Coordinates of C-alpha atoms in Angstrom, one line a residue:
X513 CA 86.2 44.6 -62.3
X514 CA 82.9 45.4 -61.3
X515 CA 81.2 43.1 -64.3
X516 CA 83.5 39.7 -63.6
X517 CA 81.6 37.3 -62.2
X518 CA 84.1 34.8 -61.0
X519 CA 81.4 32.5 -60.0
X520 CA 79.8 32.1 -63.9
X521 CA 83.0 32.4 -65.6
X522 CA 86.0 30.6 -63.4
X523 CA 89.4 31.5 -63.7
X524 CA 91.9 28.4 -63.3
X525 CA 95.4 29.1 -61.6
X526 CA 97.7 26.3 -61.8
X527 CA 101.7 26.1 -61.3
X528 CA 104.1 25.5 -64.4
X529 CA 105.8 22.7 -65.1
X530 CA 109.3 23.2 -63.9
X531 CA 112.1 20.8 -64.7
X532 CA 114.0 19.5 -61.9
X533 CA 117.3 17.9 -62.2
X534 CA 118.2 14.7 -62.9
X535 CA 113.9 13.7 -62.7
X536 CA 110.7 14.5 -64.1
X537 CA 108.7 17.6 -64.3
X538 CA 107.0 18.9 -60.9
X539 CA 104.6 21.9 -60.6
X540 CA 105.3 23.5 -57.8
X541 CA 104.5 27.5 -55.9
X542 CA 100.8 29.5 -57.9
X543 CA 102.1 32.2 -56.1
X544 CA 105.4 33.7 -53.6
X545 CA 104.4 36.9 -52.0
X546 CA 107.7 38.1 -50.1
X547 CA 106.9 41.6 -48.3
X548 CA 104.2 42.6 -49.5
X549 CA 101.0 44.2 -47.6
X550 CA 97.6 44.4 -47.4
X551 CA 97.5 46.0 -50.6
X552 CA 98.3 43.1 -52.7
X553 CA 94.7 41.4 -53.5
X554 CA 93.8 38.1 -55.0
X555 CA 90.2 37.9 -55.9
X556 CA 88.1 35.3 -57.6
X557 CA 90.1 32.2 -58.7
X558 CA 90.9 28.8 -58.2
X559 CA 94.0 27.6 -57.3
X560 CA 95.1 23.8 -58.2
X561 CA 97.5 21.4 -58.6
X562 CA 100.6 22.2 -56.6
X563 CA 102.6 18.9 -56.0
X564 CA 105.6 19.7 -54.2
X565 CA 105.2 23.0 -52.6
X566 CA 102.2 24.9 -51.2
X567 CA 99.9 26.5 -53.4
X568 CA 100.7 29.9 -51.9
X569 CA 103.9 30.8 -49.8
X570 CA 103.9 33.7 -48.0
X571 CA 106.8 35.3 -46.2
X572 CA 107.0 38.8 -43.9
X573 CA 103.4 39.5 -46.1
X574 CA 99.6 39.9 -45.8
X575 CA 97.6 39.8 -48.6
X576 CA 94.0 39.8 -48.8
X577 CA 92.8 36.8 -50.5
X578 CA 88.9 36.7 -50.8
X579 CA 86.7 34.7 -53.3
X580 CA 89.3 32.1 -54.5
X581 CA 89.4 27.9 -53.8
X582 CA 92.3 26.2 -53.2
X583 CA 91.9 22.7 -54.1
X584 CA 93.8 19.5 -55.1
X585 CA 97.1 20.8 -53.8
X586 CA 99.6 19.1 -51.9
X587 CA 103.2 20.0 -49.8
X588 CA 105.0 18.5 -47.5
X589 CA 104.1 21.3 -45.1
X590 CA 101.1 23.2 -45.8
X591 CA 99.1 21.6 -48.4
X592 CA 97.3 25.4 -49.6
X593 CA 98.9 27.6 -47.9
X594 CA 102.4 28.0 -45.9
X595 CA 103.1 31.3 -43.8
X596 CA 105.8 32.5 -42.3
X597 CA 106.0 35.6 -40.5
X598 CA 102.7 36.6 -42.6
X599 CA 99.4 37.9 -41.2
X600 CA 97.4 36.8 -44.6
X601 CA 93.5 38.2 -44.3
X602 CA 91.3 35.4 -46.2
X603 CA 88.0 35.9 -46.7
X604 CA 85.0 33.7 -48.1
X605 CA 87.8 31.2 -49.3
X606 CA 87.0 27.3 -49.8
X607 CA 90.0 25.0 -49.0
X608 CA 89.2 21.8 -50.7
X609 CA 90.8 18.3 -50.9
X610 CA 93.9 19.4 -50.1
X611 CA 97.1 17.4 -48.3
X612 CA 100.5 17.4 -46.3
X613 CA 102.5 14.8 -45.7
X614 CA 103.5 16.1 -42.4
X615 CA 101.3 19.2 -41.1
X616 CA 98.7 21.6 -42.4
X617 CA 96.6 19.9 -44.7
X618 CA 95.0 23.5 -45.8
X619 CA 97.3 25.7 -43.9
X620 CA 100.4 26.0 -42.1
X621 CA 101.5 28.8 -40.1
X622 CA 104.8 29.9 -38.2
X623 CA 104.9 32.7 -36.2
X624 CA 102.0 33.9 -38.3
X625 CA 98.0 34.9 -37.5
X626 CA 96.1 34.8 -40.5
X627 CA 92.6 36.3 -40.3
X628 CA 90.4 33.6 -41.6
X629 CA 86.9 34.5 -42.5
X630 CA 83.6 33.1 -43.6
X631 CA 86.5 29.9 -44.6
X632 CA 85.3 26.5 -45.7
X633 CA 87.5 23.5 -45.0
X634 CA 86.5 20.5 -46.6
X635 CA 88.3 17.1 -46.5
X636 CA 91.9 18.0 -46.2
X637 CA 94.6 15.9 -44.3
X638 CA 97.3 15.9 -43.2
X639 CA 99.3 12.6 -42.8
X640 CA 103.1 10.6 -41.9
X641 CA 103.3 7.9 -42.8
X642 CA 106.5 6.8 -41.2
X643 CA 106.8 8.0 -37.2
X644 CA 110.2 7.2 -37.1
X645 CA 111.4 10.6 -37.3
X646 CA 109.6 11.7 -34.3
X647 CA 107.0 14.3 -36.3
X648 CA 103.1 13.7 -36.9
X649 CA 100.6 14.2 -39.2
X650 CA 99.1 17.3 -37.4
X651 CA 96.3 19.6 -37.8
X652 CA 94.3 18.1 -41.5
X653 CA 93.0 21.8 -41.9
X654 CA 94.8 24.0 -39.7
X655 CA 98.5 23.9 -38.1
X656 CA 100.1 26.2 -36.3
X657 CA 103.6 26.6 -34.5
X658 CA 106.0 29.3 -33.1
X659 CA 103.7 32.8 -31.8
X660 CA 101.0 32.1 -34.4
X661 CA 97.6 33.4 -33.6
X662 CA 95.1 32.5 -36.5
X663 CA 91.7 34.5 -35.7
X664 CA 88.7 32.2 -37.2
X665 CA 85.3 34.1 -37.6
X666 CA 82.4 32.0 -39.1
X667 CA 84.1 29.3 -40.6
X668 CA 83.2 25.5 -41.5
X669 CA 85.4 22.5 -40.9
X670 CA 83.8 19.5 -42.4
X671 CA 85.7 15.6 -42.9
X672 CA 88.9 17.0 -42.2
X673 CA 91.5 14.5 -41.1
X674 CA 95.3 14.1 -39.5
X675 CA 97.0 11.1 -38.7
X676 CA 99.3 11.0 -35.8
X677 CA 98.9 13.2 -32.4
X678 CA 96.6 15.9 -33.2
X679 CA 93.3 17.5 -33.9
X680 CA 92.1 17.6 -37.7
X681 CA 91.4 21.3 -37.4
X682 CA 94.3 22.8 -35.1
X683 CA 97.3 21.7 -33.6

């Protein structure tokens, strides 16, 4: 592990093409971490192309995710990255062009407090484009509900955007 240089030679996560019923193909979840601690590392990639579900999804878990980019994914919650009940540590992680349709352009948290670190966020959005159901487009990098209490240390929030009643970077 020591001679990798994920910088000079990238490795490419993408999710597989699943069939769905009745309709075309969809790429969905890189990864579902359920229960799973500290322990569990993922270090040096990039993560891309989720269309229907976050990126990452993690549930009761905190991984330590450091060196990796998500970018070009998009969810209807959580563009990146959903957590539920999960305490995540990221560190020197770029979140990159990614989307919602409703909340969390980069990130969405429930009762979850992520440790984000030395984090860029670059150009993600959230957005709703129909109000009638009474929810927003909320918080283009960051959005978090329920007792979550994301710690940022040193990170960068550049061109994100959210449509409806919130802040691009928190709601």
């Amino acid at each position: 592990l020591d001679q990798r240089n994920w910088g000079l030679n990238p490795t490419v996560l993408t999710p597989p093409l699943t069939p769905q019923p009745g309709g075309p193909a969809d790429r969905k979840y890189v990864f579902v971490n359920v229960d799973v601690d500290n322990n569990a590392v993922l270090d040096g990639f990039i993560i891309t192309g989720s269309k229907s579900s976050s990126a990452m999804t993690n549930s009761h878990s905190s991984p330590t995710i450091t060196n990796v980019v998500f970018t070009t994914n998009y969810a209807a919650i959580g563009g990146a990255m959903y957590n539920s009940n999960s305490s995540p540590v990221l560190v020197n992680v770029i979140f990159e062009d990614n989307s919602a349709q409703d909340m969390g352009g980069a990130i969405y948290n429930s009762n979850s407090s992520p440790s984000i670190i030395s984090t860029i966020f670059f150009k993600n959005k959230a957005f709703k484009s129909s109000p009638r159901d009474g929810s927003c487009g909320c918080g283009g990098a960051i959005a978090s509900f329920g007792n979550s209490a994301p710690v940022v240390t040193n990170a960068v929030f550049v061109d994100n955007s959210a449509t409806g009643a919130s802040s691009p970077f928190m709601y």
